[in-house]
Short mmCIF file of N, CA and C in Angstrom, two decimals:
data_model
loop_
_atom_site.label_atom_id
_atom_site.label_comp_id
_atom_site.label_asym_id
_atom_site.label_seq_id
_atom_site.Cartn_x
_atom_site.Cartn_y
_atom_site.Cartn_z
N UNK O 593 81.69 83.23 54.23
CA UNK O 593 82.96 82.67 54.40
C UNK O 593 84.06 83.32 53.63
N UNK O 594 83.68 83.81 52.49
CA UNK O 594 84.69 84.54 51.66
C UNK O 594 85.24 85.71 52.37
N UNK O 595 84.36 86.46 53.09
CA UNK O 595 84.85 87.61 53.85
C UNK O 595 85.70 87.20 55.03
N UNK O 596 85.30 86.10 55.64
CA UNK O 596 86.03 85.63 56.84
C UNK O 596 87.45 85.25 56.48
N UNK O 597 87.66 84.57 55.35
CA UNK O 597 88.95 84.10 54.98
C UNK O 597 89.67 85.00 53.99
N UNK O 598 89.00 86.14 53.67
CA UNK O 598 89.60 87.24 52.83
C UNK O 598 90.18 86.66 51.51
N UNK O 599 89.38 85.75 50.93
CA UNK O 599 89.77 85.21 49.67
C UNK O 599 90.84 84.18 49.67
N UNK O 600 91.35 83.83 50.92
CA UNK O 600 92.41 82.85 51.01
C UNK O 600 91.88 81.36 50.80
N UNK O 601 90.62 81.15 51.13
CA UNK O 601 90.00 79.88 50.97
C UNK O 601 88.67 80.08 50.26
N UNK O 602 88.33 79.14 49.38
CA UNK O 602 87.03 79.24 48.65
C UNK O 602 85.85 79.17 49.62
N UNK O 603 84.84 79.98 49.33
CA UNK O 603 83.62 79.97 50.14
C UNK O 603 82.78 78.71 49.81
N UNK O 604 82.91 78.19 48.66
CA UNK O 604 82.19 76.97 48.25
C UNK O 604 82.86 75.77 48.82
N UNK O 605 82.17 75.01 49.69
CA UNK O 605 82.79 73.94 50.43
C UNK O 605 83.37 72.86 49.51
N UNK O 606 82.73 72.51 48.38
CA UNK O 606 83.29 71.44 47.59
C UNK O 606 84.54 71.88 46.79
N UNK O 607 84.92 73.13 46.92
CA UNK O 607 86.13 73.61 46.34
C UNK O 607 87.30 73.69 47.33
N UNK O 608 87.01 73.43 48.57
CA UNK O 608 88.01 73.48 49.65
C UNK O 608 88.84 72.14 49.54
N UNK O 609 90.13 72.31 49.88
CA UNK O 609 91.04 71.12 49.91
C UNK O 609 91.60 70.88 51.30
N UNK O 610 91.10 71.66 52.24
CA UNK O 610 91.66 71.52 53.61
C UNK O 610 90.64 70.86 54.60
N UNK O 611 89.54 70.39 54.14
CA UNK O 611 88.51 69.75 55.01
C UNK O 611 88.84 68.29 55.21
N UNK O 612 88.65 67.89 56.45
CA UNK O 612 88.75 66.39 56.77
C UNK O 612 87.42 65.87 57.10
N UNK O 613 87.29 64.57 57.06
CA UNK O 613 86.04 63.97 57.46
C UNK O 613 85.62 64.33 58.80
N UNK O 614 86.62 64.33 59.77
CA UNK O 614 86.26 64.68 61.19
C UNK O 614 85.82 66.10 61.29
N UNK O 615 86.37 67.01 60.54
CA UNK O 615 86.02 68.43 60.62
C UNK O 615 84.58 68.61 60.10
N UNK O 616 84.25 68.01 59.00
CA UNK O 616 82.86 68.13 58.42
C UNK O 616 81.86 67.54 59.45
N UNK O 617 82.17 66.34 59.91
CA UNK O 617 81.24 65.70 60.87
C UNK O 617 81.05 66.57 62.12
N UNK O 618 82.12 67.17 62.65
CA UNK O 618 82.03 68.02 63.85
C UNK O 618 81.14 69.24 63.58
N UNK O 619 81.37 69.93 62.47
CA UNK O 619 80.59 71.12 62.23
C UNK O 619 79.15 70.83 61.90
N UNK O 620 78.89 69.78 61.25
CA UNK O 620 77.48 69.43 60.98
C UNK O 620 76.72 69.09 62.28
N UNK O 621 77.37 68.37 63.18
CA UNK O 621 76.69 67.98 64.42
C UNK O 621 76.73 69.05 65.54
N UNK O 622 77.71 69.91 65.50
CA UNK O 622 77.94 70.85 66.59
C UNK O 622 77.72 72.33 66.23
N UNK O 623 77.62 72.66 64.98
CA UNK O 623 77.43 73.98 64.49
C UNK O 623 78.71 74.82 64.66
N UNK O 624 78.66 75.93 63.88
CA UNK O 624 79.79 76.91 64.00
C UNK O 624 79.25 78.22 63.43
N UNK O 625 79.55 79.26 64.12
CA UNK O 625 79.18 80.61 63.77
C UNK O 625 77.69 80.65 63.48
N UNK O 626 77.25 81.06 62.35
CA UNK O 626 75.84 81.18 62.04
C UNK O 626 75.25 79.92 61.48
N UNK O 627 76.06 78.92 61.17
CA UNK O 627 75.54 77.60 60.63
C UNK O 627 74.96 76.82 61.77
N UNK O 628 73.67 76.40 61.62
CA UNK O 628 73.09 75.59 62.66
C UNK O 628 73.60 74.17 62.65
N UNK O 629 73.40 73.40 63.75
CA UNK O 629 73.76 72.06 63.80
C UNK O 629 72.63 71.23 63.16
N UNK O 630 72.89 70.00 62.73
CA UNK O 630 71.88 69.17 62.16
C UNK O 630 71.73 67.92 63.00
N UNK O 631 70.50 67.65 63.42
CA UNK O 631 70.20 66.47 64.24
C UNK O 631 70.32 65.15 63.37
N UNK O 632 70.43 64.01 64.04
CA UNK O 632 70.48 62.74 63.31
C UNK O 632 69.17 62.47 62.62
N UNK O 633 68.09 63.10 63.03
CA UNK O 633 66.82 62.95 62.34
C UNK O 633 66.76 63.82 61.07
N UNK O 634 67.64 64.76 60.97
CA UNK O 634 67.75 65.62 59.77
C UNK O 634 68.74 65.14 58.76
N UNK O 635 69.84 64.65 59.24
CA UNK O 635 70.85 64.01 58.34
C UNK O 635 71.36 62.79 59.16
N UNK O 636 71.11 61.63 58.63
CA UNK O 636 71.47 60.45 59.32
C UNK O 636 72.97 60.21 59.28
N UNK O 637 73.45 59.28 60.06
CA UNK O 637 74.90 58.94 60.15
C UNK O 637 75.44 58.54 58.80
N UNK O 638 74.70 57.69 58.11
CA UNK O 638 75.25 57.25 56.75
C UNK O 638 75.33 58.35 55.76
N UNK O 639 74.30 59.22 55.74
CA UNK O 639 74.33 60.37 54.81
C UNK O 639 75.41 61.36 55.24
N UNK O 640 75.57 61.58 56.52
CA UNK O 640 76.70 62.44 56.95
C UNK O 640 77.99 61.88 56.65
N UNK O 641 78.20 60.58 56.75
CA UNK O 641 79.48 59.96 56.39
C UNK O 641 79.77 60.11 54.90
N UNK O 642 78.75 59.98 54.05
CA UNK O 642 78.87 60.18 52.62
C UNK O 642 79.15 61.64 52.30
N UNK O 643 78.48 62.59 52.90
CA UNK O 643 78.76 64.01 52.70
C UNK O 643 80.16 64.36 53.14
N UNK O 644 80.56 63.90 54.32
CA UNK O 644 81.86 64.23 54.85
C UNK O 644 82.96 63.66 53.89
N UNK O 645 82.78 62.48 53.42
CA UNK O 645 83.75 61.84 52.49
C UNK O 645 83.81 62.64 51.24
N UNK O 646 82.70 63.12 50.72
CA UNK O 646 82.74 63.89 49.43
C UNK O 646 83.47 65.17 49.69
N UNK O 647 83.08 65.93 50.77
CA UNK O 647 83.75 67.25 50.97
C UNK O 647 85.18 67.09 51.35
N UNK O 648 85.59 65.96 51.94
CA UNK O 648 87.01 65.79 52.31
C UNK O 648 87.84 65.29 51.20
N UNK O 649 87.25 64.84 50.08
CA UNK O 649 88.02 64.26 48.96
C UNK O 649 88.87 65.40 48.40
N UNK O 650 90.08 65.12 48.14
CA UNK O 650 90.94 66.16 47.55
C UNK O 650 90.80 66.20 46.10
N UNK O 651 90.26 67.30 45.63
CA UNK O 651 89.97 67.45 44.17
C UNK O 651 90.92 68.55 43.64
N UNK O 652 91.32 68.42 42.35
CA UNK O 652 92.24 69.46 41.80
C UNK O 652 91.52 70.83 41.69
#
């Protein structure tokens, strides 16, 4: 990701400030680029909601 964004956005997801809950949920369930999707049997809805909320939280 660092190469894709040419240093404009952090490659480490928990350092990003532009992620929304909806974006995280979409990419986890539908995949993007080389990242595979995750089935509900691999990450349940409650765990995905917690992960999305964590990654979408705006941290300094």
